Amino acid sequence: MSGGEARKPLPVERVTIANATLLRADCRDVLDHIGPVDVILTDPVWPNCPTGLIPGSEDPYGLWRDTMNVLPRIRRLITVLRCDCDPRFLATVPDRLPFFRSIQLPFVMPLYIGRGLGGDELAHWFGAPVARGKGRNLVPGRGPLVQPVHRPPNGHPCSRAQRHFDWLVDWTSDPGETVCDPFLGSGTTGVACAAIGRRFIGIEIDPRYFDIACQRIEQAHSQGTLTLDQVTGDD
């Protein structure tokens, strides 16, 4: 979309599943109207995403900037990017959310990215830490090591490892808080919230992936909540 071209708001579809509210919409149209949110945990369109792969890939920087312009008042913003994403992409995060730390999300098998050996992801955390508690006085800098099979085979070209997001939801939100993912994709964050009983709001623009997310989150709620050991334990 060119800089002078006006963007028309899309119709909004709303689905409620237990304590999850799912919106098929452009997050830029609804994010500042969704009500109280404590945490935004999201995997946005990366700055090096191939053009045409998913909605927003034609201008990831503009999409992120516009999203930050309508960001609601929140306690924490956690953004997941791959290790080869330019962190300057996040420069438009509001000053009211100071940088806290980054957390490595490792995979068992690395990737070859040009001359770099990597493929791990990083969760960049802005805002307040979680409340202190037993086993939660120090926020770790490394998530669980996962196998590629933990990435759900649901047809989404940019799906994330479910175990990483199960772990992130537990570590970046407190009981009773509401988590939002404005780039819901196939629903990984929502599934993680269902697993440990967090209230959730998800927004996804693509109807194909919105339907997949609804199905996955409904299934996750039908399975009940998990204990912390089940979230962080090995298979």
JSON list of C-alpha atoms in Angstrom, two decimals, residues 5-171:
[
{"chain": "A", "resi": 5, "resn": "GLU", "atom": "CA", "xyz": [-3.46, 5.46, -0.09]},
{"chain": "A", "resi": 6, "resn": "ALA", "atom": "CA", "xyz": [-6.15, 5.28, 2.57]},
{"chain": "A", "resi": 7, "resn": "ARG", "atom": "CA", "xyz": [-6.75, 1.91, 4.21]},
{"chain": "A", "resi": 8, "resn": "LYS", "atom": "CA", "xyz": [-10.36, 0.84, 4.54]},
{"chain": "A", "resi": 9, "resn": "PRO", "atom": "CA", "xyz": [-11.35, -0.86, 7.82]},
{"chain": "A", "resi": 10, "resn": "LEU", "atom": "CA", "xyz": [-12.36, -4.49, 7.44]},
{"chain": "A", "resi": 11, "resn": "PRO", "atom": "CA", "xyz": [-15.55, -6.06, 8.81]},
{"chain": "A", "resi": 12, "resn": "VAL", "atom": "CA", "xyz": [-14.99, -7.68, 12.19]},
{"chain": "A", "resi": 13, "resn": "GLU", "atom": "CA", "xyz": [-15.97, -11.28, 13.00]},
{"chain": "A", "resi": 14, "resn": "ARG", "atom": "CA", "xyz": [-16.03, -12.19, 16.71]},
{"chain": "A", "resi": 15, "resn": "VAL", "atom": "CA", "xyz": [-15.80, -15.71, 18.15]},
{"chain": "A", "resi": 16, "resn": "THR", "atom": "CA", "xyz": [-15.90, -16.46, 21.89]},
{"chain": "A", "resi": 17, "resn": "ILE", "atom": "CA", "xyz": [-14.44, -19.73, 23.20]},
{"chain": "A", "resi": 18, "resn": "ALA", "atom": "CA", "xyz": [-14.48, -20.06, 26.99]},
{"chain": "A", "resi": 19, "resn": "ASN", "atom": "CA", "xyz": [-12.36, -17.11, 28.24]},
{"chain": "A", "resi": 20, "resn": "ALA", "atom": "CA", "xyz": [-10.89, -16.41, 24.79]},
{"chain": "A", "resi": 21, "resn": "THR", "atom": "CA", "xyz": [-12.17, -13.71, 22.42]},
{"chain": "A", "resi": 22, "resn": "LEU", "atom": "CA", "xyz": [-11.04, -14.10, 18.81]},
{"chain": "A", "resi": 23, "resn": "LEU", "atom": "CA", "xyz": [-11.46, -11.33, 16.25]},
{"chain": "A", "resi": 24, "resn": "ARG", "atom": "CA", "xyz": [-11.08, -11.69, 12.50]},
{"chain": "A", "resi": 25, "resn": "ALA", "atom": "CA", "xyz": [-9.95, -8.17, 11.74]},
{"chain": "A", "resi": 26, "resn": "ASP", "atom": "CA", "xyz": [-7.00, -5.93, 10.98]},
{"chain": "A", "resi": 27, "resn": "CYS", "atom": "CA", "xyz": [-5.42, -5.28, 14.37]},
{"chain": "A", "resi": 28, "resn": "ARG", "atom": "CA", "xyz": [-4.84, -1.65, 13.42]},
{"chain": "A", "resi": 29, "resn": "ASP", "atom": "CA", "xyz": [-8.63, -1.17, 13.32]},
{"chain": "A", "resi": 30, "resn": "VAL", "atom": "CA", "xyz": [-9.51, -2.78, 16.65]},
{"chain": "A", "resi": 31, "resn": "LEU", "atom": "CA", "xyz": [-6.48, -2.96, 18.95]},
{"chain": "A", "resi": 32, "resn": "ASP", "atom": "CA", "xyz": [-7.26, 0.26, 20.80]},
{"chain": "A", "resi": 33, "resn": "HIS", "atom": "CA", "xyz": [-10.92, -0.76, 21.29]},
{"chain": "A", "resi": 34, "resn": "ILE", "atom": "CA", "xyz": [-10.65, -4.29, 22.68]},
{"chain": "A", "resi": 35, "resn": "GLY", "atom": "CA", "xyz": [-10.84, -3.43, 26.37]},
{"chain": "A", "resi": 36, "resn": "PRO", "atom": "CA", "xyz": [-8.42, -4.08, 29.23]},
{"chain": "A", "resi": 37, "resn": "VAL", "atom": "CA", "xyz": [-5.28, -6.00, 28.27]},
{"chain": "A", "resi": 38, "resn": "ASP", "atom": "CA", "xyz": [-2.26, -6.66, 30.49]},
{"chain": "A", "resi": 39, "resn": "VAL", "atom": "CA", "xyz": [0.18, -8.38, 28.13]},
{"chain": "A", "resi": 40, "resn": "ILE", "atom": "CA", "xyz": [0.73, -8.42, 24.39]},
{"chain": "A", "resi": 41, "resn": "LEU", "atom": "CA", "xyz": [2.69, -11.50, 23.34]},
{"chain": "A", "resi": 42, "resn": "THR", "atom": "CA", "xyz": [3.05, -11.76, 19.60]},
{"chain": "A", "resi": 43, "resn": "ASP", "atom": "CA", "xyz": [5.00, -13.01, 16.62]},
{"chain": "A", "resi": 44, "resn": "PRO", "atom": "CA", "xyz": [4.49, -10.13, 14.13]},
{"chain": "A", "resi": 45, "resn": "VAL", "atom": "CA", "xyz": [5.31, -10.08, 10.44]},
{"chain": "A", "resi": 46, "resn": "TRP", "atom": "CA", "xyz": [9.12, -10.14, 10.58]},
{"chain": "A", "resi": 47, "resn": "PRO", "atom": "CA", "xyz": [11.13, -7.38, 8.88]},
{"chain": "A", "resi": 48, "resn": "ASN", "atom": "CA", "xyz": [12.79, -9.96, 6.59]},
{"chain": "A", "resi": 49, "resn": "CYS", "atom": "CA", "xyz": [9.59, -11.87, 5.77]},
{"chain": "A", "resi": 50, "resn": "PRO", "atom": "CA", "xyz": [9.39, -12.70, 2.03]},
{"chain": "A", "resi": 51, "resn": "THR", "atom": "CA", "xyz": [6.95, -10.38, 0.26]},
{"chain": "A", "resi": 52, "resn": "GLY", "atom": "CA", "xyz": [3.63, -12.08, -0.47]},
{"chain": "A", "resi": 53, "resn": "LEU", "atom": "CA", "xyz": [4.05, -14.89, 2.05]},
{"chain": "A", "resi": 54, "resn": "ILE", "atom": "CA", "xyz": [1.45, -13.64, 4.55]},
{"chain": "A", "resi": 55, "resn": "PRO", "atom": "CA", "xyz": [-0.71, -10.49, 4.88]},
{"chain": "A", "resi": 56, "resn": "GLY", "atom": "CA", "xyz": [1.45, -7.52, 5.83]},
{"chain": "A", "resi": 57, "resn": "SER", "atom": "CA", "xyz": [4.66, -8.90, 4.33]},
{"chain": "A", "resi": 58, "resn": "GLU", "atom": "CA", "xyz": [4.70, -6.14, 1.71]},
{"chain": "A", "resi": 59, "resn": "ASP", "atom": "CA", "xyz": [5.51, -3.59, 4.44]},
{"chain": "A", "resi": 60, "resn": "PRO", "atom": "CA", "xyz": [6.40, -5.14, 7.82]},
{"chain": "A", "resi": 61, "resn": "TYR", "atom": "CA", "xyz": [7.93, -1.92, 9.15]},
{"chain": "A", "resi": 62, "resn": "GLY", "atom": "CA", "xyz": [4.82, 0.09, 8.34]},
{"chain": "A", "resi": 63, "resn": "LEU", "atom": "CA", "xyz": [2.53, -2.56, 9.81]},
{"chain": "A", "resi": 64, "resn": "TRP", "atom": "CA", "xyz": [4.49, -2.66, 13.07]},
{"chain": "A", "resi": 65, "resn": "ARG", "atom": "CA", "xyz": [4.65, 1.15, 13.28]},
{"chain": "A", "resi": 66, "resn": "ASP", "atom": "CA", "xyz": [0.90, 1.47, 12.74]},
{"chain": "A", "resi": 67, "resn": "THR", "atom": "CA", "xyz": [0.25, -1.23, 15.34]},
{"chain": "A", "resi": 68, "resn": "MET", "atom": "CA", "xyz": [2.38, 0.55, 17.92]},
{"chain": "A", "resi": 69, "resn": "ASN", "atom": "CA", "xyz": [0.44, 3.76, 17.22]},
{"chain": "A", "resi": 70, "resn": "VAL", "atom": "CA", "xyz": [-2.79, 2.10, 18.45]},
{"chain": "A", "resi": 71, "resn": "LEU", "atom": "CA", "xyz": [-1.23, 0.08, 21.27]},
{"chain": "A", "resi": 72, "resn": "PRO", "atom": "CA", "xyz": [-3.50, 0.02, 24.34]},
{"chain": "A", "resi": 73, "resn": "ARG", "atom": "CA", "xyz": [-2.23, 0.68, 27.85]},
{"chain": "A", "resi": 74, "resn": "ILE", "atom": "CA", "xyz": [-0.50, -2.55, 28.82]},
{"chain": "A", "resi": 75, "resn": "ARG", "atom": "CA", "xyz": [2.00, -3.77, 31.40]},
{"chain": "A", "resi": 76, "resn": "ARG", "atom": "CA", "xyz": [4.18, -5.82, 29.04]},
{"chain": "A", "resi": 77, "resn": "LEU", "atom": "CA", "xyz": [4.93, -6.25, 25.34]},
{"chain": "A", "resi": 78, "resn": "ILE", "atom": "CA", "xyz": [6.80, -9.39, 24.25]},
{"chain": "A", "resi": 79, "resn": "THR", "atom": "CA", "xyz": [7.72, -9.67, 20.58]},
{"chain": "A", "resi": 80, "resn": "VAL", "atom": "CA", "xyz": [9.21, -12.84, 19.09]},
{"chain": "A", "resi": 81, "resn": "LEU", "atom": "CA", "xyz": [11.63, -12.49, 16.18]},
{"chain": "A", "resi": 82, "resn": "ARG", "atom": "CA", "xyz": [14.17, -14.86, 14.64]},
{"chain": "A", "resi": 83, "resn": "CYS", "atom": "CA", "xyz": [17.82, -14.23, 15.51]},
{"chain": "A", "resi": 84, "resn": "ASP", "atom": "CA", "xyz": [18.53, -12.77, 12.04]},
{"chain": "A", "resi": 85, "resn": "CYS", "atom": "CA", "xyz": [15.79, -10.11, 12.30]},
{"chain": "A", "resi": 86, "resn": "ASP", "atom": "CA", "xyz": [17.12, -6.57, 12.62]},
{"chain": "A", "resi": 87, "resn": "PRO", "atom": "CA", "xyz": [16.17, -5.47, 16.17]},
{"chain": "A", "resi": 88, "resn": "ARG", "atom": "CA", "xyz": [15.87, -1.86, 14.97]},
{"chain": "A", "resi": 89, "resn": "PHE", "atom": "CA", "xyz": [12.51, -3.05, 13.62]},
{"chain": "A", "resi": 90, "resn": "LEU", "atom": "CA", "xyz": [11.24, -2.58, 17.19]},
{"chain": "A", "resi": 91, "resn": "ALA", "atom": "CA", "xyz": [12.27, 1.09, 17.40]},
{"chain": "A", "resi": 92, "resn": "THR", "atom": "CA", "xyz": [8.66, 2.32, 17.42]},
{"chain": "A", "resi": 93, "resn": "VAL", "atom": "CA", "xyz": [7.77, 0.55, 20.68]},
{"chain": "A", "resi": 94, "resn": "PRO", "atom": "CA", "xyz": [6.42, 3.38, 22.90]},
{"chain": "A", "resi": 95, "resn": "ASP", "atom": "CA", "xyz": [8.79, 4.88, 25.46]},
{"chain": "A", "resi": 96, "resn": "ARG", "atom": "CA", "xyz": [6.27, 4.11, 28.20]},
{"chain": "A", "resi": 97, "resn": "LEU", "atom": "CA", "xyz": [7.36, 0.46, 27.84]},
{"chain": "A", "resi": 98, "resn": "PRO", "atom": "CA", "xyz": [11.07, 0.40, 28.76]},
{"chain": "A", "resi": 99, "resn": "PHE", "atom": "CA", "xyz": [13.17, -2.49, 27.50]},
{"chain": "A", "resi": 100, "resn": "PHE", "atom": "CA", "xyz": [13.47, -5.24, 30.12]},
{"chain": "A", "resi": 101, "resn": "ARG", "atom": "CA", "xyz": [15.41, -8.07, 28.47]},
{"chain": "A", "resi": 102, "resn": "SER", "atom": "CA", "xyz": [15.59, -10.60, 25.61]},
{"chain": "A", "resi": 103, "resn": "ILE", "atom": "CA", "xyz": [15.06, -14.32, 26.05]},
{"chain": "A", "resi": 104, "resn": "GLN", "atom": "CA", "xyz": [16.56, -16.94, 23.74]},
{"chain": "A", "resi": 105, "resn": "LEU", "atom": "CA", "xyz": [14.17, -19.55, 22.35]},
{"chain": "A", "resi": 106, "resn": "PRO", "atom": "CA", "xyz": [16.45, -22.36, 21.13]},
{"chain": "A", "resi": 107, "resn": "PHE", "atom": "CA", "xyz": [15.85, -25.21, 18.71]},
{"chain": "A", "resi": 108, "resn": "VAL", "atom": "CA", "xyz": [17.71, -28.52, 18.71]},
{"chain": "A", "resi": 109, "resn": "MET", "atom": "CA", "xyz": [18.64, -28.25, 15.03]},
{"chain": "A", "resi": 110, "resn": "PRO", "atom": "CA", "xyz": [20.22, -24.92, 13.91]},
{"chain": "A", "resi": 111, "resn": "LEU", "atom": "CA", "xyz": [19.69, -23.36, 10.50]},
{"chain": "A", "resi": 112, "resn": "TYR", "atom": "CA", "xyz": [22.19, -21.98, 8.04]},
{"chain": "A", "resi": 113, "resn": "ILE", "atom": "CA", "xyz": [21.23, -18.36, 7.38]},
{"chain": "A", "resi": 114, "resn": "GLY", "atom": "CA", "xyz": [23.72, -16.96, 4.89]},
{"chain": "A", "resi": 115, "resn": "ARG", "atom": "CA", "xyz": [27.05, -17.02, 6.73]},
{"chain": "A", "resi": 116, "resn": "GLY", "atom": "CA", "xyz": [25.33, -17.20, 10.09]},
{"chain": "A", "resi": 117, "resn": "LEU", "atom": "CA", "xyz": [24.58, -20.37, 11.99]},
{"chain": "A", "resi": 118, "resn": "GLY", "atom": "CA", "xyz": [21.35, -19.87, 13.83]},
{"chain": "A", "resi": 119, "resn": "GLY", "atom": "CA", "xyz": [17.62, -20.24, 13.53]},
{"chain": "A", "resi": 120, "resn": "ASP", "atom": "CA", "xyz": [16.90, -19.67, 17.22]},
{"chain": "A", "resi": 121, "resn": "GLU", "atom": "CA", "xyz": [14.32, -17.05, 18.09]},
{"chain": "A", "resi": 122, "resn": "LEU", "atom": "CA", "xyz": [14.41, -14.17, 20.56]},
{"chain": "A", "resi": 123, "resn": "ALA", "atom": "CA", "xyz": [11.58, -12.86, 22.72]},
{"chain": "A", "resi": 124, "resn": "HIS", "atom": "CA", "xyz": [12.15, -9.12, 23.23]},
{"chain": "A", "resi": 125, "resn": "TRP", "atom": "CA", "xyz": [10.46, -8.02, 26.46]},
{"chain": "A", "resi": 126, "resn": "PHE", "atom": "CA", "xyz": [9.36, -4.43, 27.06]},
{"chain": "A", "resi": 127, "resn": "GLY", "atom": "CA", "xyz": [7.64, -3.19, 30.21]},
{"chain": "A", "resi": 128, "resn": "ALA", "atom": "CA", "xyz": [7.34, -4.55, 33.72]},
{"chain": "A", "resi": 129, "resn": "PRO", "atom": "CA", "xyz": [8.56, -7.95, 34.92]},
{"chain": "A", "resi": 130, "resn": "VAL", "atom": "CA", "xyz": [6.06, -10.44, 36.30]},
{"chain": "A", "resi": 131, "resn": "ALA", "atom": "CA", "xyz": [5.24, -10.50, 40.01]},
{"chain": "A", "resi": 132, "resn": "ARG", "atom": "CA", "xyz": [7.72, -12.11, 42.37]},
{"chain": "A", "resi": 133, "resn": "GLY", "atom": "CA", "xyz": [6.84, -15.54, 43.68]},
{"chain": "A", "resi": 134, "resn": "LYS", "atom": "CA", "xyz": [8.18, -18.98, 44.43]},
{"chain": "A", "resi": 135, "resn": "GLY", "atom": "CA", "xyz": [10.55, -19.88, 41.60]},
{"chain": "A", "resi": 136, "resn": "ARG", "atom": "CA", "xyz": [9.84, -16.56, 39.84]},
{"chain": "A", "resi": 137, "resn": "ASN", "atom": "CA", "xyz": [12.16, -14.06, 41.49]},
{"chain": "A", "resi": 138, "resn": "LEU", "atom": "CA", "xyz": [14.63, -14.16, 38.58]},
{"chain": "A", "resi": 139, "resn": "VAL", "atom": "CA", "xyz": [13.41, -14.14, 34.98]},
{"chain": "A", "resi": 140, "resn": "PRO", "atom": "CA", "xyz": [15.44, -16.65, 32.90]},
{"chain": "A", "resi": 141, "resn": "GLY", "atom": "CA", "xyz": [17.22, -15.69, 29.72]},
{"chain": "A", "resi": 142, "resn": "ARG", "atom": "CA", "xyz": [16.69, -18.98, 27.87]},
{"chain": "A", "resi": 143, "resn": "GLY", "atom": "CA", "xyz": [13.55, -20.95, 27.14]},
{"chain": "A", "resi": 144, "resn": "PRO", "atom": "CA", "xyz": [13.24, -24.71, 26.66]},
{"chain": "A", "resi": 145, "resn": "LEU", "atom": "CA", "xyz": [15.19, -26.45, 23.90]},
{"chain": "A", "resi": 146, "resn": "VAL", "atom": "CA", "xyz": [12.65, -27.82, 21.44]},
{"chain": "A", "resi": 147, "resn": "GLN", "atom": "CA", "xyz": [12.54, -30.13, 18.48]},
{"chain": "A", "resi": 148, "resn": "PRO", "atom": "CA", "xyz": [11.21, -28.93, 15.11]},
{"chain": "A", "resi": 149, "resn": "VAL", "atom": "CA", "xyz": [8.28, -31.35, 15.54]},
{"chain": "A", "resi": 150, "resn": "HIS", "atom": "CA", "xyz": [6.93, -29.00, 18.23]},
{"chain": "A", "resi": 151, "resn": "ARG", "atom": "CA", "xyz": [6.04, -26.55, 15.45]},
{"chain": "A", "resi": 152, "resn": "PRO", "atom": "CA", "xyz": [2.39, -27.33, 14.66]},
{"chain": "A", "resi": 153, "resn": "PRO", "atom": "CA", "xyz": [1.85, -28.72, 11.10]},
{"chain": "A", "resi": 154, "resn": "ASN", "atom": "CA", "xyz": [-1.26, -26.62, 10.45]},
{"chain": "A", "resi": 155, "resn": "GLY", "atom": "CA", "xyz": [-0.49, -25.12, 7.04]},
{"chain": "A", "resi": 156, "resn": "HIS", "atom": "CA", "xyz": [0.62, -21.72, 8.31]},
{"chain": "A", "resi": 157, "resn": "PRO", "atom": "CA", "xyz": [4.01, -20.86, 6.72]},
{"chain": "A", "resi": 158, "resn": "CYS", "atom": "CA", "xyz": [5.21, -19.03, 9.87]},
{"chain": "A", "resi": 159, "resn": "SER", "atom": "CA", "xyz": [3.93, -21.22, 12.70]},
{"chain": "A", "resi": 160, "resn": "ARG", "atom": "CA", "xyz": [5.83, -21.07, 15.98]},
{"chain": "A", "resi": 161, "resn": "ALA", "atom": "CA", "xyz": [6.88, -23.84, 18.36]},
{"chain": "A", "resi": 162, "resn": "GLN", "atom": "CA", "xyz": [4.00, -24.48, 20.76]},
{"chain": "A", "resi": 163, "resn": "ARG", "atom": "CA", "xyz": [6.29, -25.36, 23.67]},
{"chain": "A", "resi": 164, "resn": "HIS", "atom": "CA", "xyz": [8.11, -22.05, 23.38]},
{"chain": "A", "resi": 165, "resn": "PHE", "atom": "CA", "xyz": [4.84, -20.15, 23.61]},
{"chain": "A", "resi": 166, "resn": "ASP", "atom": "CA", "xyz": [3.50, -22.33, 26.44]},
{"chain": "A", "resi": 167, "resn": "TRP", "atom": "CA", "xyz": [6.64, -21.39, 28.35]},
{"chain": "A", "resi": 168, "resn": "LEU", "atom": "CA", "xyz": [6.46, -17.71, 27.36]},
{"chain": "A", "resi": 169, "resn": "VAL", "atom": "CA", "xyz": [2.84, -17.28, 28.39]},
{"chain": "A", "resi": 170, "resn": "ASP", "atom": "CA", "xyz": [3.65, -18.71, 31.81]},
{"chain": "A", "resi": 171, "resn": "TRP", "atom": "CA", "xyz": [6.74, -16.54, 32.28]}
]
